[in-house]
Structures are given as structure tokens and as C-alpha cells.
């Protein structure tokens, strides 16, 4: 999921829980918004980018 485009808006979506941030008018604005919100981007086992919200990051760390 990561950043999805809906018409002319870009919405960051967590790849774990599907939480959404408010839609932005450009892809770069969406990237900036997820960074401000504390989201992390990383590559998964297949080399695809995924975006993870802070709540899911905390759960991952607690489970390790």
C-alpha cells in the first residue's frame, strides 16, 4: 500500500494495519507527512517498499 493515489490526492497507508494519514496534494507532501508522523519506510523480503506507522513499529519491537 504505502502511498496510494486517489484521483489527485496521495494518501499514506500503513502496510501492517492499514491506518491512513490525511490525503495530500502531491506525492512529496505525502512523504513529508508520513515522516512528520514518525512513520518508517523499509524494504520487505521481496525488495518492495513498505511504510509502517509508529503503533505497528512499537508492536514489532515489543514482540522481539
Short mmCIF file of N, CA and C in Angstrom, two decimals:
data_model
loop_
_atom_site.label_atom_id
_atom_site.label_comp_id
_atom_site.label_asym_id
_atom_site.label_seq_id
_atom_site.Cartn_x
_atom_site.Cartn_y
_atom_site.Cartn_z
N UNK A 1 0.82 -1.18 0.00
CA UNK A 1 0.00 0.00 0.00
C UNK A 1 0.87 1.25 0.00
N UNK A 2 1.49 1.54 1.06
CA UNK A 2 2.38 2.69 1.17
C UNK A 2 1.64 3.99 0.87
N UNK A 3 1.96 4.63 -0.25
CA UNK A 3 1.26 5.86 -0.62
C UNK A 3 0.38 5.55 -1.83
N UNK A 4 -0.91 5.66 -1.62
CA UNK A 4 -1.87 5.37 -2.68
C UNK A 4 -2.39 6.66 -3.29
N UNK A 5 -2.61 6.63 -4.59
CA UNK A 5 -3.15 7.79 -5.28
C UNK A 5 -4.65 7.58 -5.50
N UNK A 6 -5.45 8.52 -5.02
CA UNK A 6 -6.89 8.53 -5.24
C UNK A 6 -7.22 9.84 -5.93
N UNK A 7 -7.54 9.74 -7.20
CA UNK A 7 -7.76 10.91 -8.03
C UNK A 7 -6.51 11.79 -8.00
N UNK A 8 -6.59 13.01 -7.51
CA UNK A 8 -5.41 13.88 -7.49
C UNK A 8 -4.82 14.02 -6.09
N UNK A 9 -5.09 13.06 -5.22
CA UNK A 9 -4.58 13.11 -3.86
C UNK A 9 -3.78 11.86 -3.54
N UNK A 10 -2.82 12.01 -2.64
CA UNK A 10 -1.92 10.93 -2.24
C UNK A 10 -2.11 10.66 -0.75
N UNK A 11 -2.41 9.41 -0.42
CA UNK A 11 -2.71 9.04 0.96
C UNK A 11 -1.72 8.00 1.47
N UNK A 12 -0.95 8.33 2.51
CA UNK A 12 -0.08 7.32 3.13
C UNK A 12 -0.93 6.30 3.89
N UNK A 13 -0.63 5.01 3.67
CA UNK A 13 -1.35 3.93 4.32
C UNK A 13 -0.33 2.95 4.91
N UNK A 14 -0.51 2.61 6.18
CA UNK A 14 0.39 1.67 6.84
C UNK A 14 0.22 0.28 6.21
N UNK A 15 1.33 -0.35 5.90
CA UNK A 15 1.28 -1.67 5.28
C UNK A 15 0.96 -2.78 6.27
N UNK A 16 0.98 -2.49 7.56
CA UNK A 16 0.64 -3.51 8.57
C UNK A 16 -0.82 -3.43 8.99
N UNK A 17 -1.27 -2.24 9.40
CA UNK A 17 -2.62 -2.11 9.97
C UNK A 17 -3.59 -1.33 9.07
N UNK A 18 -3.09 -0.79 7.99
CA UNK A 18 -3.88 -0.02 7.02
C UNK A 18 -4.38 1.32 7.56
N UNK A 19 -3.75 1.82 8.64
CA UNK A 19 -4.06 3.16 9.13
C UNK A 19 -3.72 4.16 8.04
N UNK A 20 -4.54 5.19 7.88
CA UNK A 20 -4.32 6.21 6.86
C UNK A 20 -4.02 7.55 7.50
N UNK A 21 -3.13 8.30 6.87
CA UNK A 21 -2.93 9.70 7.20
C UNK A 21 -3.81 10.51 6.26
N UNK A 22 -4.06 11.78 6.58
CA UNK A 22 -4.86 12.61 5.68
C UNK A 22 -4.22 12.71 4.29
N UNK A 23 -5.06 12.80 3.28
CA UNK A 23 -4.60 12.91 1.90
C UNK A 23 -3.84 14.21 1.68
N UNK A 24 -2.85 14.14 0.81
CA UNK A 24 -2.03 15.30 0.45
C UNK A 24 -2.16 15.56 -1.04
N UNK A 25 -1.80 16.76 -1.46
CA UNK A 25 -1.96 17.14 -2.87
C UNK A 25 -0.82 16.69 -3.77
N UNK A 26 0.31 16.28 -3.19
CA UNK A 26 1.41 15.77 -4.01
C UNK A 26 2.05 14.58 -3.32
N UNK A 27 2.75 13.77 -4.11
CA UNK A 27 3.45 12.61 -3.55
C UNK A 27 4.46 13.06 -2.51
N UNK A 28 5.21 14.11 -2.82
CA UNK A 28 6.23 14.59 -1.88
C UNK A 28 5.61 15.08 -0.58
N UNK A 29 4.46 15.74 -0.66
CA UNK A 29 3.77 16.17 0.55
C UNK A 29 3.36 14.96 1.40
N UNK A 30 2.94 13.87 0.74
CA UNK A 30 2.58 12.65 1.46
C UNK A 30 3.80 12.04 2.14
N UNK A 31 4.94 12.04 1.46
CA UNK A 31 6.19 11.54 2.04
C UNK A 31 6.55 12.38 3.27
N UNK A 32 6.48 13.69 3.12
CA UNK A 32 6.80 14.59 4.24
C UNK A 32 5.85 14.37 5.42
N UNK A 33 4.57 14.16 5.14
CA UNK A 33 3.58 13.96 6.20
C UNK A 33 3.86 12.68 6.98
N UNK A 34 4.20 11.60 6.27
CA UNK A 34 4.46 10.35 6.99
C UNK A 34 5.73 10.45 7.81
N UNK A 35 6.71 11.18 7.34
CA UNK A 35 7.94 11.38 8.13
C UNK A 35 7.64 12.19 9.39
N UNK A 36 6.85 13.26 9.24
CA UNK A 36 6.48 14.08 10.40
C UNK A 36 5.70 13.27 11.43
N UNK A 37 4.92 12.30 10.96
CA UNK A 37 4.10 11.47 11.84
C UNK A 37 4.89 10.32 12.46
N UNK A 38 6.17 10.20 12.11
CA UNK A 38 7.01 9.16 12.71
C UNK A 38 6.96 7.82 12.02
N UNK A 39 6.43 7.78 10.80
CA UNK A 39 6.39 6.53 10.05
C UNK A 39 7.78 6.20 9.51
N UNK A 40 8.03 4.91 9.29
CA UNK A 40 9.30 4.45 8.73
C UNK A 40 9.05 3.74 7.41
N UNK A 41 9.96 3.94 6.47
CA UNK A 41 9.93 3.23 5.19
C UNK A 41 11.07 2.23 5.19
N UNK A 42 10.78 1.04 4.69
CA UNK A 42 11.81 0.00 4.60
C UNK A 42 11.45 -0.96 3.48
N UNK A 43 12.42 -1.75 3.07
CA UNK A 43 12.16 -2.76 2.05
C UNK A 43 11.82 -4.09 2.72
N UNK A 44 10.84 -4.77 2.15
CA UNK A 44 10.46 -6.07 2.68
C UNK A 44 11.35 -7.16 2.08
N UNK A 45 11.03 -8.41 2.35
CA UNK A 45 11.84 -9.54 1.89
C UNK A 45 11.88 -9.67 0.37
N UNK A 46 10.90 -9.10 -0.31
CA UNK A 46 10.84 -9.16 -1.77
C UNK A 46 11.45 -7.93 -2.44
N UNK A 47 11.95 -7.00 -1.61
CA UNK A 47 12.55 -5.78 -2.16
C UNK A 47 11.56 -4.67 -2.43
N UNK A 48 10.32 -4.84 -1.95
CA UNK A 48 9.28 -3.82 -2.15
C UNK A 48 9.27 -2.88 -0.94
N UNK A 49 9.03 -1.59 -1.21
CA UNK A 49 8.96 -0.63 -0.12
C UNK A 49 7.67 -0.82 0.66
N UNK A 50 7.77 -0.67 1.99
CA UNK A 50 6.60 -0.68 2.85
C UNK A 50 6.73 0.46 3.84
N UNK A 51 5.59 1.01 4.23
CA UNK A 51 5.54 2.09 5.21
C UNK A 51 4.85 1.58 6.46
N UNK A 52 5.48 1.85 7.61
CA UNK A 52 4.99 1.34 8.88
C UNK A 52 4.73 2.50 9.84
N UNK A 53 3.52 2.52 10.42
CA UNK A 53 3.16 3.59 11.37
C UNK A 53 3.83 3.34 12.72
N UNK A 54 3.92 4.36 13.57
CA UNK A 54 4.58 4.21 14.87
C UNK A 54 3.96 3.14 15.76
N UNK A 55 2.64 2.98 15.73
CA UNK A 55 1.99 1.95 16.56
C UNK A 55 2.47 0.56 16.16
N UNK A 56 2.54 0.29 14.87
CA UNK A 56 2.99 -1.02 14.40
C UNK A 56 4.48 -1.22 14.68
N UNK A 57 5.27 -0.16 14.58
CA UNK A 57 6.69 -0.26 14.91
C UNK A 57 6.87 -0.63 16.38
N UNK A 58 6.09 -0.01 17.27
CA UNK A 58 6.16 -0.34 18.71
C UNK A 58 5.78 -1.80 18.95
N UNK A 59 4.73 -2.26 18.28
CA UNK A 59 4.30 -3.65 18.45
C UNK A 59 5.38 -4.62 17.98
N UNK A 60 6.03 -4.30 16.85
CA UNK A 60 7.11 -5.15 16.35
C UNK A 60 8.25 -5.23 17.35
N UNK A 61 8.63 -4.08 17.89
CA UNK A 61 9.75 -4.04 18.84
C UNK A 61 9.39 -4.76 20.13
N UNK A 62 8.15 -4.65 20.57
CA UNK A 62 7.72 -5.33 21.80
C UNK A 62 7.70 -6.84 21.62
N UNK A 63 7.44 -7.29 20.40
CA UNK A 63 7.36 -8.72 20.13
C UNK A 63 8.70 -9.39 19.90
N UNK A 64 9.76 -8.61 19.84
CA UNK A 64 11.08 -9.19 19.56
C UNK A 64 11.74 -9.67 20.81
#
